[in-house]
Short mmCIF file of N, CA and C in Angstrom, two decimals:
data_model
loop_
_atom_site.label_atom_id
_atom_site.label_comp_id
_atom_site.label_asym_id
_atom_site.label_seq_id
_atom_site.Cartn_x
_atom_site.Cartn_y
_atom_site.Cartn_z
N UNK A 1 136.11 121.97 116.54
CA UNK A 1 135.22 120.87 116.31
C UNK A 1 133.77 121.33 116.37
N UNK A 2 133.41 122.02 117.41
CA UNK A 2 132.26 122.50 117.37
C UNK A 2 131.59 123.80 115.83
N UNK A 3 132.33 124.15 115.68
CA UNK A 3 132.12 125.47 114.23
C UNK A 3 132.07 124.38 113.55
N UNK A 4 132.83 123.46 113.48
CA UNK A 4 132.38 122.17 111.91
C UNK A 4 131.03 121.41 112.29
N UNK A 5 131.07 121.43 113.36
CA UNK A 5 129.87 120.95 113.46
C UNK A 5 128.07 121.52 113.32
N UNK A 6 128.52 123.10 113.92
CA UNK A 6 127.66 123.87 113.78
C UNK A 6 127.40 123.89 112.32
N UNK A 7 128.34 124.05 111.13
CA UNK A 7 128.91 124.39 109.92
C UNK A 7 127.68 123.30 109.39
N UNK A 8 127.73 122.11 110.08
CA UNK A 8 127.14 120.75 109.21
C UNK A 8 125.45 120.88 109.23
N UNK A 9 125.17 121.33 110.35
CA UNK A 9 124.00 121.64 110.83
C UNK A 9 123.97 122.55 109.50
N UNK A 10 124.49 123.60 109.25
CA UNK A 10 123.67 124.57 108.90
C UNK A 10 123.58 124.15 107.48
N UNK A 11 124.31 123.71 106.86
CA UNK A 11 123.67 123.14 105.38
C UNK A 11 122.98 122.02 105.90
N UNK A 12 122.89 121.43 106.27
CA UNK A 12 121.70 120.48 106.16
C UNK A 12 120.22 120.60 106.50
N UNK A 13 120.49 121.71 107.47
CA UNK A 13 118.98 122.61 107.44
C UNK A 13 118.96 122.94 106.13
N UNK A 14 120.02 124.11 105.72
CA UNK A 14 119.31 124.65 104.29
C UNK A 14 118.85 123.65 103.19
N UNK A 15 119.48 122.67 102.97
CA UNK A 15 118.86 121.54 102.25
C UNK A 15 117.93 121.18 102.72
N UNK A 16 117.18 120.69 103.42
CA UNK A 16 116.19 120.19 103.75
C UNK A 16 115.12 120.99 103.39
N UNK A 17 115.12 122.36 104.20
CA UNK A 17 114.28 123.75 104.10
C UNK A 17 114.21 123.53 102.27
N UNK A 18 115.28 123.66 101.15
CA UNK A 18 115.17 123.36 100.21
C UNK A 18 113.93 122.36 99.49
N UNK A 19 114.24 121.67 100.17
CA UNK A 19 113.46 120.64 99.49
C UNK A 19 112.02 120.17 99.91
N UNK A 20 111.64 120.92 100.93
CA UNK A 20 110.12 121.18 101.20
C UNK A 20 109.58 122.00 100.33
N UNK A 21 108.29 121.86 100.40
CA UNK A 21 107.20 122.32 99.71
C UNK A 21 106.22 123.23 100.47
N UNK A 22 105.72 124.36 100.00
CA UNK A 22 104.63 125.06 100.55
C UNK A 22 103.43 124.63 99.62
N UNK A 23 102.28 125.19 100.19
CA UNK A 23 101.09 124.73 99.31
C UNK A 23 100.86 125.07 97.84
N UNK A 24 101.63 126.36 97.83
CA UNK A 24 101.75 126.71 96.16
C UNK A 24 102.64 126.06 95.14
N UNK A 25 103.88 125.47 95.91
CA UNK A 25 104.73 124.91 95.36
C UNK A 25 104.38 123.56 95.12
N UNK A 26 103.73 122.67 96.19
CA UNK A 26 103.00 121.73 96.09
C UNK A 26 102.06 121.35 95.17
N UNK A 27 101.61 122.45 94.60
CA UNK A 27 100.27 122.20 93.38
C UNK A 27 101.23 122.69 92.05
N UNK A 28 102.39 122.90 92.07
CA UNK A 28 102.54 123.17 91.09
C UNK A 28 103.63 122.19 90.87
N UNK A 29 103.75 121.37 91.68
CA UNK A 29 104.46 119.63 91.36
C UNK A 29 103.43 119.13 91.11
N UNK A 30 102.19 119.14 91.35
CA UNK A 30 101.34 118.23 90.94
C UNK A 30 100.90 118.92 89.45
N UNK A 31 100.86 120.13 89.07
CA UNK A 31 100.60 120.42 87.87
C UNK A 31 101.74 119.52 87.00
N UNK A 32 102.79 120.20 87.24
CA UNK A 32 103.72 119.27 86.35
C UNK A 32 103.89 118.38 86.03
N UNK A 33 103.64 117.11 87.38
CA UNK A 33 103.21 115.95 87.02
C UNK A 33 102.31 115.50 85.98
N UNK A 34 101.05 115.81 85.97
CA UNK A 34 100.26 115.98 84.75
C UNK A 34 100.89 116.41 83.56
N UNK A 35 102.10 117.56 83.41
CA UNK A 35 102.30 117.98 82.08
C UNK A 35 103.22 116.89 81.92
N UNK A 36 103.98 115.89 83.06
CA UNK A 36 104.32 115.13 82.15
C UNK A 36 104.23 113.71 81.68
N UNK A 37 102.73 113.54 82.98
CA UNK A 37 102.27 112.31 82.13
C UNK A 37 101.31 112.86 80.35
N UNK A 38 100.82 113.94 80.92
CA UNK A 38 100.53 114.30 78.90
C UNK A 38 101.53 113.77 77.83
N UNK A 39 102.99 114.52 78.67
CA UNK A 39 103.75 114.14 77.48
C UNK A 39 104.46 112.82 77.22
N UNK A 40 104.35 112.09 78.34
CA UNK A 40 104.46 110.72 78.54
C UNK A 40 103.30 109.50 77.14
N UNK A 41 102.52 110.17 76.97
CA UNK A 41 101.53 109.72 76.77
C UNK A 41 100.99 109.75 74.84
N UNK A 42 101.87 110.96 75.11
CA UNK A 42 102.47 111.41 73.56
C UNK A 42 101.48 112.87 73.40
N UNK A 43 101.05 113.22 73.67
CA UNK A 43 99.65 114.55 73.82
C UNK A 43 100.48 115.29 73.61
N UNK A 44 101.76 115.65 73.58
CA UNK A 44 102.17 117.14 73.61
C UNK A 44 104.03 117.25 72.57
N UNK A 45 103.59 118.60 72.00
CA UNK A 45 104.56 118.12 70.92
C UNK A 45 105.72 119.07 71.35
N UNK A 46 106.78 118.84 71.22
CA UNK A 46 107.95 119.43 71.95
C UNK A 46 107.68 120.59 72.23
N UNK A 47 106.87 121.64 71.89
CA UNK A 47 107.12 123.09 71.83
C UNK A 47 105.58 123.49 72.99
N UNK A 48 104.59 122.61 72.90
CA UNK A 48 103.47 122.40 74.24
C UNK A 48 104.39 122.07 75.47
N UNK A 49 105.20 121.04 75.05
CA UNK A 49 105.77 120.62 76.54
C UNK A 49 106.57 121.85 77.03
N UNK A 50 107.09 122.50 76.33
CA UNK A 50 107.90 123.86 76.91
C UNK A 50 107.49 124.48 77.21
N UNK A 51 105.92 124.98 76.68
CA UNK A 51 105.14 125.72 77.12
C UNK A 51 104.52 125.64 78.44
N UNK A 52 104.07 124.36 78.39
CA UNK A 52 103.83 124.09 79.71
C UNK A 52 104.38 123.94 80.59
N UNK A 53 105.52 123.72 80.62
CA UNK A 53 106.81 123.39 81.86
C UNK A 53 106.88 125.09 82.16
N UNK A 54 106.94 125.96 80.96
CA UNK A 54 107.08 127.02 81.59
C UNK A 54 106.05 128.04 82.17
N UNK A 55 105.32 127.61 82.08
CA UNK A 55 103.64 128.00 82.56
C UNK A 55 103.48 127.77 84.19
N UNK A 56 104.00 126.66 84.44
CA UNK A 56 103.57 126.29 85.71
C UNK A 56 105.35 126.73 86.56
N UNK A 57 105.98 126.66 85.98
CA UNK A 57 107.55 127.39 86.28
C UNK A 57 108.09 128.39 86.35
N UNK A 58 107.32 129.56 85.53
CA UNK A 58 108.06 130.45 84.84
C UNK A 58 107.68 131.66 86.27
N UNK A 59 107.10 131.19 87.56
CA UNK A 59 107.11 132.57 88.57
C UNK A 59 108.19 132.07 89.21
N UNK A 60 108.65 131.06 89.87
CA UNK A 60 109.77 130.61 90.09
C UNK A 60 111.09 130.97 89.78
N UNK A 61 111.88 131.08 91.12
CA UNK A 61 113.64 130.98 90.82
C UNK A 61 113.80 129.78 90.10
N UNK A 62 115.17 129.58 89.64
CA UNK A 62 115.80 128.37 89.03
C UNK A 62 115.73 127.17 89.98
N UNK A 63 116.01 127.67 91.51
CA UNK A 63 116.31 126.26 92.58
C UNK A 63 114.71 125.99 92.88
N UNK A 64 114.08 126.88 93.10
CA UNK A 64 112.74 126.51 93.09
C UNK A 64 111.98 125.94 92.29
N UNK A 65 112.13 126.18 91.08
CA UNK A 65 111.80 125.03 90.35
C UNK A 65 112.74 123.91 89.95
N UNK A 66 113.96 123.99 90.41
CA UNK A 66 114.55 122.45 90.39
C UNK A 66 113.76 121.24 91.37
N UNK A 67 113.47 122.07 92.63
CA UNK A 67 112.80 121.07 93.86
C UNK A 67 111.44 121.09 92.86
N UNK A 68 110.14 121.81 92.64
CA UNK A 68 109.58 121.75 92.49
C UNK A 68 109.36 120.46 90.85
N UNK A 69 110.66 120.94 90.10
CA UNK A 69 110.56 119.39 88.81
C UNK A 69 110.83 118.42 89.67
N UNK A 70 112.08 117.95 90.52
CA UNK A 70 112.09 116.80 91.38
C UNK A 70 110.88 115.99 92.22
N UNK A 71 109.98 117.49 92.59
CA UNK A 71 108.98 116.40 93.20
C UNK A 71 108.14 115.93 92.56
N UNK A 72 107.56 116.56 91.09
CA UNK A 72 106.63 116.22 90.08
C UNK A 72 107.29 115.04 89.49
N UNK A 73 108.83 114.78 88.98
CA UNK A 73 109.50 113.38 89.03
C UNK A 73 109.04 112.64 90.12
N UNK A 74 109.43 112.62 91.09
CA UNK A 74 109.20 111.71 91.86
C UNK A 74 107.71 111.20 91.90
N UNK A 75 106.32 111.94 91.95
CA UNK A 75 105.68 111.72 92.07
C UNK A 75 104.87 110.67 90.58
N UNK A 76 105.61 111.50 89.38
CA UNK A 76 105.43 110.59 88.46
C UNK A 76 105.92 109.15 88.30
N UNK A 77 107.16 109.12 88.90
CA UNK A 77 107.64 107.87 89.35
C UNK A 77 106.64 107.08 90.27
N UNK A 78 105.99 107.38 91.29
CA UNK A 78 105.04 106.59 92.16
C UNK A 78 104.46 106.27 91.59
N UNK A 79 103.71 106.71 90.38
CA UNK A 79 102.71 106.16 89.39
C UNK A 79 102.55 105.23 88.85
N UNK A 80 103.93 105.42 88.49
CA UNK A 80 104.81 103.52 88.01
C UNK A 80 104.99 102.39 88.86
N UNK A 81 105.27 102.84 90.13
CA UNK A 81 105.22 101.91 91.11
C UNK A 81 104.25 100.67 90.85
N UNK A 82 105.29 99.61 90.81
CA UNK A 82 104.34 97.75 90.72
C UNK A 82 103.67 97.82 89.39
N UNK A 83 104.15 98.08 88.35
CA UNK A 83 104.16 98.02 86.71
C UNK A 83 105.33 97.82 86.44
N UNK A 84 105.43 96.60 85.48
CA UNK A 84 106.47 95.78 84.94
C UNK A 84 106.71 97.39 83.76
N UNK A 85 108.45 97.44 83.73
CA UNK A 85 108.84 98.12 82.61
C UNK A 85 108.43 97.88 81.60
N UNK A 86 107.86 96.89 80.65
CA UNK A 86 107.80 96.14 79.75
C UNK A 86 106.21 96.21 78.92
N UNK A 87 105.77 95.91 80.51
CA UNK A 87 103.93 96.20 80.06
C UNK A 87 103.34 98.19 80.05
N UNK A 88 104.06 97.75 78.87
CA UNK A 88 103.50 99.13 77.96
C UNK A 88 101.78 99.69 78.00
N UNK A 89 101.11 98.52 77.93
CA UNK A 89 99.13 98.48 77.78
C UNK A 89 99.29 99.38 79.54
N UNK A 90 99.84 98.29 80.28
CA UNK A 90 99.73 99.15 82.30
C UNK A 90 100.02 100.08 82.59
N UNK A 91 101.18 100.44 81.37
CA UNK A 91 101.95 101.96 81.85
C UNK A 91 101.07 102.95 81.31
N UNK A 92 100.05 102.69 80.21
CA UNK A 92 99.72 103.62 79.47
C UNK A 92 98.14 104.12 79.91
N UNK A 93 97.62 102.68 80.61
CA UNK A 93 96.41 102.76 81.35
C UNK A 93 96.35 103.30 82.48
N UNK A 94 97.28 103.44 83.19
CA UNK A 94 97.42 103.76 84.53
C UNK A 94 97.97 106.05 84.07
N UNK A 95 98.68 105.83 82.94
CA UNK A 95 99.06 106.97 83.03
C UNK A 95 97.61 107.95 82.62
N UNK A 96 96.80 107.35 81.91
CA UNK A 96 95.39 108.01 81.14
C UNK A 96 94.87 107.67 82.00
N UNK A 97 94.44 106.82 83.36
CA UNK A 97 93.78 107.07 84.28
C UNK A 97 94.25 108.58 84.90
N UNK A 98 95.20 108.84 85.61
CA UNK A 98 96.19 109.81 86.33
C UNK A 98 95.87 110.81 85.32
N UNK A 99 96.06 111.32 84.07
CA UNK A 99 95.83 112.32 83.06
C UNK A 99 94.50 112.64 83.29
N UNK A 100 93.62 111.70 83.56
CA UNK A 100 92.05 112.17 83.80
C UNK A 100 91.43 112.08 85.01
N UNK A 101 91.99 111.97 85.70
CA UNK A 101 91.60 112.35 87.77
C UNK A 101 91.73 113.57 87.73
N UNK A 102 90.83 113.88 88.88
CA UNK A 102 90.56 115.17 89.57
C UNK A 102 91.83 115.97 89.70
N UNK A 103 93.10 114.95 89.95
CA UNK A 103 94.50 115.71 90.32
C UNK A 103 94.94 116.63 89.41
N UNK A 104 94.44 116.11 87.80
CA UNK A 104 95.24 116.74 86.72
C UNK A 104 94.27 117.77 86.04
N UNK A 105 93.28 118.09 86.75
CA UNK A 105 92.15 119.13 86.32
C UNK A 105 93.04 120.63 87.09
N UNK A 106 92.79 121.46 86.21
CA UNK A 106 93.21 122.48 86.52
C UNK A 106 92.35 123.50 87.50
N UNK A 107 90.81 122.99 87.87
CA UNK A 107 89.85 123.08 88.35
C UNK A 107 89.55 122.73 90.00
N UNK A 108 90.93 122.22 90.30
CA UNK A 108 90.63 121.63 91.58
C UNK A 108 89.74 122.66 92.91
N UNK A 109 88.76 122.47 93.51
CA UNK A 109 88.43 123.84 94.42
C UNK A 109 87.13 122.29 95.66
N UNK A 110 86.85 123.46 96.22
CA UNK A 110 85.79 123.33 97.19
C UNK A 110 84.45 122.65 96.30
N UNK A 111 83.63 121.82 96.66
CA UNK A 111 82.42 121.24 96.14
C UNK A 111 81.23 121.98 97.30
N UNK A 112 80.54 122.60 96.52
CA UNK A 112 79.45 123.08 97.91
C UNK A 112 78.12 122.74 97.27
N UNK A 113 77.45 122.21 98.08
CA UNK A 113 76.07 121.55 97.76
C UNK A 113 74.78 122.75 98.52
N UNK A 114 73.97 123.35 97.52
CA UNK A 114 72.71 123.87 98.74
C UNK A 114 71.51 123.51 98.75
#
């Protein structure tokens, strides 16, 4: 009983550990996010979107960038959050807001004033 139990523990650490993020991995869910509100948006024509998925992917293992597309999903999903499926004008305003924030600049750094 105890080895099954130990057993349970130990994948569920490794999943978890999985599905965290470090800071590099973290910006590069948020890159993606952007590549796919672009393509959400219509900006990018099948062969950009590959490009770009594999741009921000392509240093990555396969599982690493599975977590890393999951969280750029998910996060694109929050976006949607409290927009009717339907209202197309909200989905599209809210997504070209998000396409043009600071988040989706590839520029993000330190601001220093002297």
């Amino acid at each position: 009983m105890r080895s099954l139990i130990a057993a349970l523990l130990l994948v569920t650490a490794s999943q978890a550990q999985a599905l965290s993020l470090g800071a590099e991995e973290f910006a590069a869910a948020r890159q993606l996010s952007c590549v796919l509100a672009h393509d959400a948006l219509g900006f990018l024509s099948e062969d950009e979107y590959a490009d770009q998925v594999e741009e921000v992917l392509g240093a990555y293992d396969a599982e690493s960038g599975d977590v890393i597309y999951a969280k750029a999903l998910g996060y694109f999903d929050g976006l949607m959050f409290g927009i009717v499926e339907r209202d197309q004008s909200a989905i599209e305003a809210r997504l070209r807001a998000f396409s043009g924030s600071q988040a989706c600049s590839y520029h993000v750094g330190v601001h220093y004033t002297l």
